[in-house]
Short mmCIF file of C-alpha atoms in Angstrom, two decimals:
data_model
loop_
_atom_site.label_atom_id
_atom_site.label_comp_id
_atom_site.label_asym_id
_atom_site.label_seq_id
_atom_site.Cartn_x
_atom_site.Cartn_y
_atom_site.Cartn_z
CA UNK A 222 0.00 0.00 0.00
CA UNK A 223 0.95 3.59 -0.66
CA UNK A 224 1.51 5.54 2.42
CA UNK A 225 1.01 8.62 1.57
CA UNK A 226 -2.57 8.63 0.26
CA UNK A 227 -5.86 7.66 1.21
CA UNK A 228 -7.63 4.48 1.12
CA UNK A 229 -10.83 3.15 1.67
CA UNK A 230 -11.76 -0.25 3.05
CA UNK A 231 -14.13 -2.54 0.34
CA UNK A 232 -17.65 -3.65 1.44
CA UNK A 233 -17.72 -6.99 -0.23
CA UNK A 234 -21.25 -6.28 -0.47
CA UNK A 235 -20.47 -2.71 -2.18
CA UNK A 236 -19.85 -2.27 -5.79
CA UNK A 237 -18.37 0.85 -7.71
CA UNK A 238 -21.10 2.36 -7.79
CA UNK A 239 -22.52 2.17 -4.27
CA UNK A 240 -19.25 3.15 -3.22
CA UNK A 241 -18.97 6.18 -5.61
CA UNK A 242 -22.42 7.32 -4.16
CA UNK A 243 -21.12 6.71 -0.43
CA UNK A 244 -18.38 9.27 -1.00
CA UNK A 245 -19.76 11.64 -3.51
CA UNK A 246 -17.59 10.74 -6.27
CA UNK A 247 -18.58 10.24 -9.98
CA UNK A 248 -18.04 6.33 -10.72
CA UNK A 249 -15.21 6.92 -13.48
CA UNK A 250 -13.63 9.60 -11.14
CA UNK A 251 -13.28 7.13 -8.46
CA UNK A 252 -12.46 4.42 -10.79
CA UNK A 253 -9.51 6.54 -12.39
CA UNK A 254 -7.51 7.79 -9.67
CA UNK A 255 -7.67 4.05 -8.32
CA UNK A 256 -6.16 2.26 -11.12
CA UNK A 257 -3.47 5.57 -11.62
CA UNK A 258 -2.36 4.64 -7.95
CA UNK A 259 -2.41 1.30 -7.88
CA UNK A 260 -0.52 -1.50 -9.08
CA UNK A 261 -1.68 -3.63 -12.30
CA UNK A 262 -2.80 -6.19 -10.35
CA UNK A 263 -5.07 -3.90 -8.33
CA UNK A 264 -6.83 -2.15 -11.48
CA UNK A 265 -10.78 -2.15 -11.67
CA UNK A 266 -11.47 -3.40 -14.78
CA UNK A 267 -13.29 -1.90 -17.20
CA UNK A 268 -16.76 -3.73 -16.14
CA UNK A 269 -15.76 -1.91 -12.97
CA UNK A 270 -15.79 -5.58 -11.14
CA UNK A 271 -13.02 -5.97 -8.98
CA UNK A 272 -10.30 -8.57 -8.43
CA UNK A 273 -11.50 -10.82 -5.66
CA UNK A 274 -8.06 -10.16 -3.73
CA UNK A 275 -8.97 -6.68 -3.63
CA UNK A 276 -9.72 -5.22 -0.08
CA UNK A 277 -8.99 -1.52 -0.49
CA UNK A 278 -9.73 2.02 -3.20
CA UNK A 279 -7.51 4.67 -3.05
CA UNK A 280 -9.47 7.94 -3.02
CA UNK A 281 -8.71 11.62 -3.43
CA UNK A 282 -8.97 12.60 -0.06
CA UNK A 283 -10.14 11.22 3.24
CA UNK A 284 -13.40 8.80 3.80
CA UNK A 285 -14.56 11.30 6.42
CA UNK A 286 -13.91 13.99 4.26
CA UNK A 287 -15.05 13.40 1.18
CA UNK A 288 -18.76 12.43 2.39
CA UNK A 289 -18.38 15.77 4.81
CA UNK A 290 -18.27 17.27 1.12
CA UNK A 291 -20.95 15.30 -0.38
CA UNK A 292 -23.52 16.53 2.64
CA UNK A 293 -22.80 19.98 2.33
CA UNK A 294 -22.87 19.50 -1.81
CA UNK A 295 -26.55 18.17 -1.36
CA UNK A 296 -27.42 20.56 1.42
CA UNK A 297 -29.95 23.32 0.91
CA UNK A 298 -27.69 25.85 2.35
CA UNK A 299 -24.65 25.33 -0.30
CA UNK A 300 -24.75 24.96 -4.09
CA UNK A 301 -21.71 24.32 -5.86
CA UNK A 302 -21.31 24.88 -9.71
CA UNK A 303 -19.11 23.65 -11.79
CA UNK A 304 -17.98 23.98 -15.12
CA UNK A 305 -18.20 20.91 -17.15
CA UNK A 306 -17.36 19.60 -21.03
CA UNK A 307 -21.08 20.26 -22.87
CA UNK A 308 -21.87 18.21 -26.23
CA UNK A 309 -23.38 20.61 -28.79
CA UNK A 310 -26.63 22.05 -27.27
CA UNK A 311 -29.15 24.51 -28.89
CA UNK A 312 -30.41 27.47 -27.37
CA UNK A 313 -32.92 29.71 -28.45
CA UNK A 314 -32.52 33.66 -27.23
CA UNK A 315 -35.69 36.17 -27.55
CA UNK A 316 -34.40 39.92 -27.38
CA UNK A 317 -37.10 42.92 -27.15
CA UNK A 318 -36.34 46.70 -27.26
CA UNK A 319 -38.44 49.44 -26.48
CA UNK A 320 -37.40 53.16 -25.87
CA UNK A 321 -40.31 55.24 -24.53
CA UNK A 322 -39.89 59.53 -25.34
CA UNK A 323 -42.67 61.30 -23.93
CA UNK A 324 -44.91 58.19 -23.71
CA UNK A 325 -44.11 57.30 -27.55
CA UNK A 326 -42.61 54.43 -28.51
CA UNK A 327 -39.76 55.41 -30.91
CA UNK A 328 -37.85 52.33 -31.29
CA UNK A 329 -39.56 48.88 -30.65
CA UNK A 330 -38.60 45.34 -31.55
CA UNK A 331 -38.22 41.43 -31.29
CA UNK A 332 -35.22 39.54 -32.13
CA UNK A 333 -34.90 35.16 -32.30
CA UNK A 334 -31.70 33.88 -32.39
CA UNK A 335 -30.67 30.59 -31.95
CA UNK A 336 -27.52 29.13 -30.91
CA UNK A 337 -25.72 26.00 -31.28
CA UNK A 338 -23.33 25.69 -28.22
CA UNK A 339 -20.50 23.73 -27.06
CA UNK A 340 -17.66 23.46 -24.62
CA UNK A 341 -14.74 21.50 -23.81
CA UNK A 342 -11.81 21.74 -21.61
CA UNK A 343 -8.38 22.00 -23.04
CA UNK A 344 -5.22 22.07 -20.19
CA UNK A 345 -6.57 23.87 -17.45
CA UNK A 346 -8.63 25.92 -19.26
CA UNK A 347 -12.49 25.69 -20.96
CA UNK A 348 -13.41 26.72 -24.51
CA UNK A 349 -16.95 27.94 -25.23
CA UNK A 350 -17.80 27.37 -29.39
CA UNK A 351 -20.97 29.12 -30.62
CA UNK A 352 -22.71 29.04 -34.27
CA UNK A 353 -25.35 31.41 -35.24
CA UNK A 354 -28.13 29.12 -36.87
CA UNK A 355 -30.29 32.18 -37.21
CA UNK A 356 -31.05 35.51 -36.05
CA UNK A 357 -34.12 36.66 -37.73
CA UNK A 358 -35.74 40.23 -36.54
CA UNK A 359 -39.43 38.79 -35.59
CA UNK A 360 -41.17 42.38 -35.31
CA UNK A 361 -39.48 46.45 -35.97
CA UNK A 362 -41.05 49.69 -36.85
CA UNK A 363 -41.12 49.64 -40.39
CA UNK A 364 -39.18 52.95 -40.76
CA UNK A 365 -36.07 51.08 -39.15
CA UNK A 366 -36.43 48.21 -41.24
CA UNK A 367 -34.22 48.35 -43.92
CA UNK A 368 -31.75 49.57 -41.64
CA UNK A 369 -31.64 46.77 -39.28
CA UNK A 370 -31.54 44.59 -42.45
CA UNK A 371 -28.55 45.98 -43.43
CA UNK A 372 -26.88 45.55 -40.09
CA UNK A 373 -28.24 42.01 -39.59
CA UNK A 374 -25.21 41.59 -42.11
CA UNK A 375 -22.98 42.20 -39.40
CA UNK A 376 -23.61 39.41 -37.43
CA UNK A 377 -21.49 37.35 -39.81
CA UNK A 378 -18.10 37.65 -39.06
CA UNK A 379 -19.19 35.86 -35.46
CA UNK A 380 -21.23 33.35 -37.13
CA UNK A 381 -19.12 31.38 -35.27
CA UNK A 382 -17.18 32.29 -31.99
CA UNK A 383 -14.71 30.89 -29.37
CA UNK A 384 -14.08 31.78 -26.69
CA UNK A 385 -11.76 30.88 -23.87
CA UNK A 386 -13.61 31.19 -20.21
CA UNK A 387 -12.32 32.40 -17.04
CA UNK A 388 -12.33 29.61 -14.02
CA UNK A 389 -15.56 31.77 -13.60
CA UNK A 390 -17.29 31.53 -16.69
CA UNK A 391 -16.89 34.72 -18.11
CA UNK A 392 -14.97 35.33 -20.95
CA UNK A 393 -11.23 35.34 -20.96
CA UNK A 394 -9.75 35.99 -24.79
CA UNK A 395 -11.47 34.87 -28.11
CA UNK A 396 -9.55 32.12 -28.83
CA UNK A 397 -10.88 32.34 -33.26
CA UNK A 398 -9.48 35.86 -33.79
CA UNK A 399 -7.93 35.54 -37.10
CA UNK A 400 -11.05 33.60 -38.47
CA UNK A 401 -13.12 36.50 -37.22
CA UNK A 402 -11.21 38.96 -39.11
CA UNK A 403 -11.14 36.84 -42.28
CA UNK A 404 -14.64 36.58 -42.12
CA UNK A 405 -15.24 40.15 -41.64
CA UNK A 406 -12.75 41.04 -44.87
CA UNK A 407 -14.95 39.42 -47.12
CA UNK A 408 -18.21 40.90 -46.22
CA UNK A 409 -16.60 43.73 -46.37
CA UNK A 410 -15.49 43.76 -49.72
CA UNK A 411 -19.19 42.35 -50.13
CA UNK A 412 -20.74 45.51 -48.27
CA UNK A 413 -18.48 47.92 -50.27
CA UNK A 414 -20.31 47.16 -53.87
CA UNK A 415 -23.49 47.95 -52.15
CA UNK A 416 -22.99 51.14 -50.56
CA UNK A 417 -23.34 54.51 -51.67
CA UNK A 418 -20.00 55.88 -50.21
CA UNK A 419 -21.46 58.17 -47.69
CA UNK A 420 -20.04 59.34 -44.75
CA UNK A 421 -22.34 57.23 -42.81
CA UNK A 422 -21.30 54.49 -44.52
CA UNK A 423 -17.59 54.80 -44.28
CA UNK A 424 -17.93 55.92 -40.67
CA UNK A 425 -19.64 51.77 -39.95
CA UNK A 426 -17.43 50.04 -41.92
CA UNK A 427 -14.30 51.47 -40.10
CA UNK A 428 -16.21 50.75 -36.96
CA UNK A 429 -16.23 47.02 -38.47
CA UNK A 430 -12.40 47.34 -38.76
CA UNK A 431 -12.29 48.03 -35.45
CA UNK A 432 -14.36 45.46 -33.84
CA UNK A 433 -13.93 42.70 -35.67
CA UNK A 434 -9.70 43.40 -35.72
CA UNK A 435 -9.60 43.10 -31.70
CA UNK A 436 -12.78 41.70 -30.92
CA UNK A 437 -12.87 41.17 -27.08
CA UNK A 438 -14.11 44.73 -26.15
CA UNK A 439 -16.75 44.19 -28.81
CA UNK A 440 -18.13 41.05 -26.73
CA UNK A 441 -17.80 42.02 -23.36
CA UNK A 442 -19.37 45.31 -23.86
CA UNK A 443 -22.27 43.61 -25.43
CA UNK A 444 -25.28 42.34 -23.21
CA UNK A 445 -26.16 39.10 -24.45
CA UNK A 446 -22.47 37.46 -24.08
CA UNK A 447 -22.19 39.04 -20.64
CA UNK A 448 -25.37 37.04 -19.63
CA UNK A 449 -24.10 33.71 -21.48
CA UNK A 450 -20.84 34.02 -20.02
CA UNK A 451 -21.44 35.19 -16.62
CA UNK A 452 -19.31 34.67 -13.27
CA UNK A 453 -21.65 32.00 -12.10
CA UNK A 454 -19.52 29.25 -11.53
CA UNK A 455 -18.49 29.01 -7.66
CA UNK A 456 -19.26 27.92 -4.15
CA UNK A 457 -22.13 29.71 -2.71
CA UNK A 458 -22.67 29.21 1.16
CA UNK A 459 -25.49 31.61 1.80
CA UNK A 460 -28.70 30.76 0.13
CA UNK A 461 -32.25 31.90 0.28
CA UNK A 462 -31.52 35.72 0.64
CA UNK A 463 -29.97 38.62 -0.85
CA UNK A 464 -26.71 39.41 -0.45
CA UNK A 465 -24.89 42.32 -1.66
CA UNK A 466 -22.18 41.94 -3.67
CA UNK A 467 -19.45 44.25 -5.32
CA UNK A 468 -20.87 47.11 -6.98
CA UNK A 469 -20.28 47.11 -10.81
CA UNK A 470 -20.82 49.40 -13.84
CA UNK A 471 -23.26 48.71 -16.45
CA UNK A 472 -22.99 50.08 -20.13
CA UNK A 473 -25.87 52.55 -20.42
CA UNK A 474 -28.27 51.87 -22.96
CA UNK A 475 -30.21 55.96 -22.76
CA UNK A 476 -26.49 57.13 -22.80
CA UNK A 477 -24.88 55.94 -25.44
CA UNK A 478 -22.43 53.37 -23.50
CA UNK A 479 -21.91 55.58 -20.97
CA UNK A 480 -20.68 53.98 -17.72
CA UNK A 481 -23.72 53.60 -14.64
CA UNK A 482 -22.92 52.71 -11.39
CA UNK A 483 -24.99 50.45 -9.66
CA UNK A 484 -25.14 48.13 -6.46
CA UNK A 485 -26.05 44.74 -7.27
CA UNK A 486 -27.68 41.68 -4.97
CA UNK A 487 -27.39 38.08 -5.14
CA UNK A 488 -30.18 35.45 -4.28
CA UNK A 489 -29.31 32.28 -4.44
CA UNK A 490 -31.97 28.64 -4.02
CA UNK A 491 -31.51 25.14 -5.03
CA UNK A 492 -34.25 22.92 -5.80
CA UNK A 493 -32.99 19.29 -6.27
CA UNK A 494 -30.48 19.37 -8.63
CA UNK A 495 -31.64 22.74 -9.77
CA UNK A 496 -29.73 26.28 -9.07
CA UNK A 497 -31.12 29.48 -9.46
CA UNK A 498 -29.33 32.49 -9.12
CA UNK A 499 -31.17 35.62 -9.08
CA UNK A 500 -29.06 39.40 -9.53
CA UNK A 501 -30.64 42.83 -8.65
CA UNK A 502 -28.99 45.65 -10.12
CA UNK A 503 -29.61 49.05 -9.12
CA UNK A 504 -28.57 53.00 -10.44
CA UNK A 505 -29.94 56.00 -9.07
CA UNK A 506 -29.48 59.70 -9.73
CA UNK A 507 -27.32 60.64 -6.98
CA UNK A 508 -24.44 57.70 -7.80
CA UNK A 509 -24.58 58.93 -11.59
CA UNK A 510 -24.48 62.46 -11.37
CA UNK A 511 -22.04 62.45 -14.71
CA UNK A 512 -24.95 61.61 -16.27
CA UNK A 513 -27.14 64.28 -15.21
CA UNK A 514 -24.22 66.70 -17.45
CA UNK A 515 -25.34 64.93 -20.52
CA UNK A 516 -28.88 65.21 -19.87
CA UNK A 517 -29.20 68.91 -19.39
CA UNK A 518 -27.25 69.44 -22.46
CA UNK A 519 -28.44 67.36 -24.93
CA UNK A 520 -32.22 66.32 -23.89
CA UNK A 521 -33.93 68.67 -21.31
CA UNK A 522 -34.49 71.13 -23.69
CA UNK A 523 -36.78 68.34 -25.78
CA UNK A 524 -38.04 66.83 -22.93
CA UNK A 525 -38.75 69.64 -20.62
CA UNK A 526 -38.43 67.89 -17.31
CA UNK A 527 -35.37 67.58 -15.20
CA UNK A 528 -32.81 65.19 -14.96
CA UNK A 529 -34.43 61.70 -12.36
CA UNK A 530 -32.46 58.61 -13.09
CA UNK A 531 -32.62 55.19 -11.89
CA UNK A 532 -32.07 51.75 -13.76
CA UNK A 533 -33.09 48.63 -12.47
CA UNK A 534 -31.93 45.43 -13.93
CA UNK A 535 -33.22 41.73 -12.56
CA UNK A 536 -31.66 38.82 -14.02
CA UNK A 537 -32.38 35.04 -13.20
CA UNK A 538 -30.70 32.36 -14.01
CA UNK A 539 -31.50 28.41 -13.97
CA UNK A 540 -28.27 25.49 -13.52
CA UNK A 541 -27.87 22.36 -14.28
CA UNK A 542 -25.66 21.46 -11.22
CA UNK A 543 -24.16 18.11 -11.97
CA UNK A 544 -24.15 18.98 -15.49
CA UNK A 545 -22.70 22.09 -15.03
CA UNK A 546 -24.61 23.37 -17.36
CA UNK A 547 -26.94 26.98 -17.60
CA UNK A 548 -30.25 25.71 -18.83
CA UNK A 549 -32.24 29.23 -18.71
CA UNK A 550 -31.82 32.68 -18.29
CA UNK A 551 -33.90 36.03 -18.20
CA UNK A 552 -32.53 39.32 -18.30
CA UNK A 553 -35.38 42.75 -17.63
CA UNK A 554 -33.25 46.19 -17.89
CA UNK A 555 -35.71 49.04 -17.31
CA UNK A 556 -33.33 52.37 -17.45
CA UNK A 557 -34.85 55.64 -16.87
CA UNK A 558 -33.58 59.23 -17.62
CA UNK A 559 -36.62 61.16 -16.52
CA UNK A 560 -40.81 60.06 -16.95
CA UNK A 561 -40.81 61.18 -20.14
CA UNK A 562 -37.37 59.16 -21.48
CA UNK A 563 -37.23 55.57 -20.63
CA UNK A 564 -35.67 52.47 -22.12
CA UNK A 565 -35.98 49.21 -21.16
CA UNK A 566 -34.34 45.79 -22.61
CA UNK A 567 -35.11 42.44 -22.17
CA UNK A 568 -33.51 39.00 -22.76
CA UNK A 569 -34.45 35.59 -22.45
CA UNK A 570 -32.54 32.21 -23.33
CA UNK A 571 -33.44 29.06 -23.13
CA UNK A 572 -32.24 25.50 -24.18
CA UNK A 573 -34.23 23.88 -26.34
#
């Protein structure tokens, strides 16, 4: 026997998999770091019987231990997620807009995209791949129309995307860079037979150069990737109430990407094998007084009411624990710059 790690005594009456279940272990877990510590002789075999002279596993850690860490895994007070490998899945993600100026509704729509999703671990690290199947604009005022349509283009060069993820979840680098760019130098040369050569024109397709040359700030400054990839994966020991977390900044939608600062709240619950985490985000006028400059001078005037902001942002999200794996998520943004200017967002994706 090796004396420096731990063992576990055989129930002749136990098999693998009673004994995996004892200690909280996944059977081929258990399995594998047995026969890599063992002699020949000693393997489990790969109907996971085991040689009748057998009296003893090695394990990862101690008996008492590990099924310390299995109680407080299944316990309602402690959730822990992990990321795992996913085989291709298919989500589908609904996106509305609606900006409300003195109670009209001047921009309003419905997006459908779906996604085919997978992931897989590499070294230490995970890699996230995502094709666009479709992304079809379900409803828009018709006088944005054929503008939308002609940035619906633009969704190409990340027809398909990788990414590599933090320990986290979030996004680390995009690991398909130069395939991005390629991508984006043919519909470009595409897009330039089309256009009229205006300085509107000109003035998007440099902005393509720009994002789809370095795309990272692109991504994480866009909503719907910062809900996919979001810092989810962890221990959480508090459940069943809010608690604060750090406060963040959130890329204002009513001012043009400008930054908002905003508490935020965690909630989290766990229904049998079921997580869901629950955010509250919160801005107010007197944290986001920068704001407050670029009201008075560029929409007071037209709206004739002074400067009140808030922004409140819930987001829920549903895991797959032992998978690992997010299996819904809902996103309601409702950002205010006064009663008579307010714009409000709304995501939801779902695995289908």
């Amino acid at each position: 026997m090796k004396s420096d790690l731990h063992i576990y005594q055989i129930d002749k009456s136990f098999n693998l998999q009673k004994i995996a279940e004892i200690l909280g272990l996944e059977v081929k877990l258990l399995k594998d770091f047995h026969n890599a510590n063992s002699s020949p002789h000693e393997w489990i075999k790969d109907d996971n019987q085991f040689p009748t002279w057998l009296n003893h596993l090695y394990i990862p850690d101690s008996e008492i231990n590990l099924i310390e860490n299995k109680k407080r895994r299944e316990s309602l007070d402690f959730v822990s997620l992990r990321q795992a490998e996913i085989n291709k899945s298919t989500y589908k993600i609904n996106h509305k807009i609606d900006l409300q100026v003195s109670g009209n509704s001047m921009i309003d729509s419905e997006t459908e995209i779906i996604w085919e999703v997978s992931k897989r671990r590499e070294e230490n690290s995970f890699y996230s791949d995502i094709t666009q199947v479709s992304h079809q604009v379900k409803y828009i005022k018709s006088i944005y129309r054929q503008f939308a349509e002609y940035m619906q283009k633009f969704n190409k060069p990340l027809g398909h995307l990788t990414v590599k993820m933090t320990d986290g979840g979030s996004i680390h680098s995009i690991a398909n860079q130069d395939e991005i760019w390629f991508n984006w130098v043919l519909l470009r040369k595409s897009l330039e037979t089309e256009t009229s050569n205006t300085i509107e024109e000109k003035n998007i397709l440099e902005g393509g150069d720009k994002d789809f040359k370095d795309t990272l700030p692109l991504i994480k400054n866009n909503i719907l990737y910062n809900l996919f990839f979001n810092d989810c994966y962890r221990d959480y020991n508090q459940t069943g109430k809010f608690i604060e977390e750090e406060k963040r900044q959130y890329n204002s939608q009513a001012f043009n990407n400008e930054k908002v600062n905003t508490t935020v709240k965690r909630k989290v619950e766990k229904e049998g094998n079921i997580a869901k985490i629950k955010f509250l985000c919160e801005g107010n006028s007197y944290h986001n007084q920068h704001l407050k400059e670029i009201y008075n001078s560029q929409l007071k005037e037209f709206l004739k009411e002074n400067y009140d902001y808030s922004l409140m942002w819930s987001i829920e999200y549903h895991f797959d624990i032992e998978k690992g794996m997010m299996l819904f998520c809902q996103s309601k943004i409702k950002e205010r710059a006064s009663n008579n200017y307010i714009h409000s967002m709304e995501h939801k994706i779902e695995l289908i």
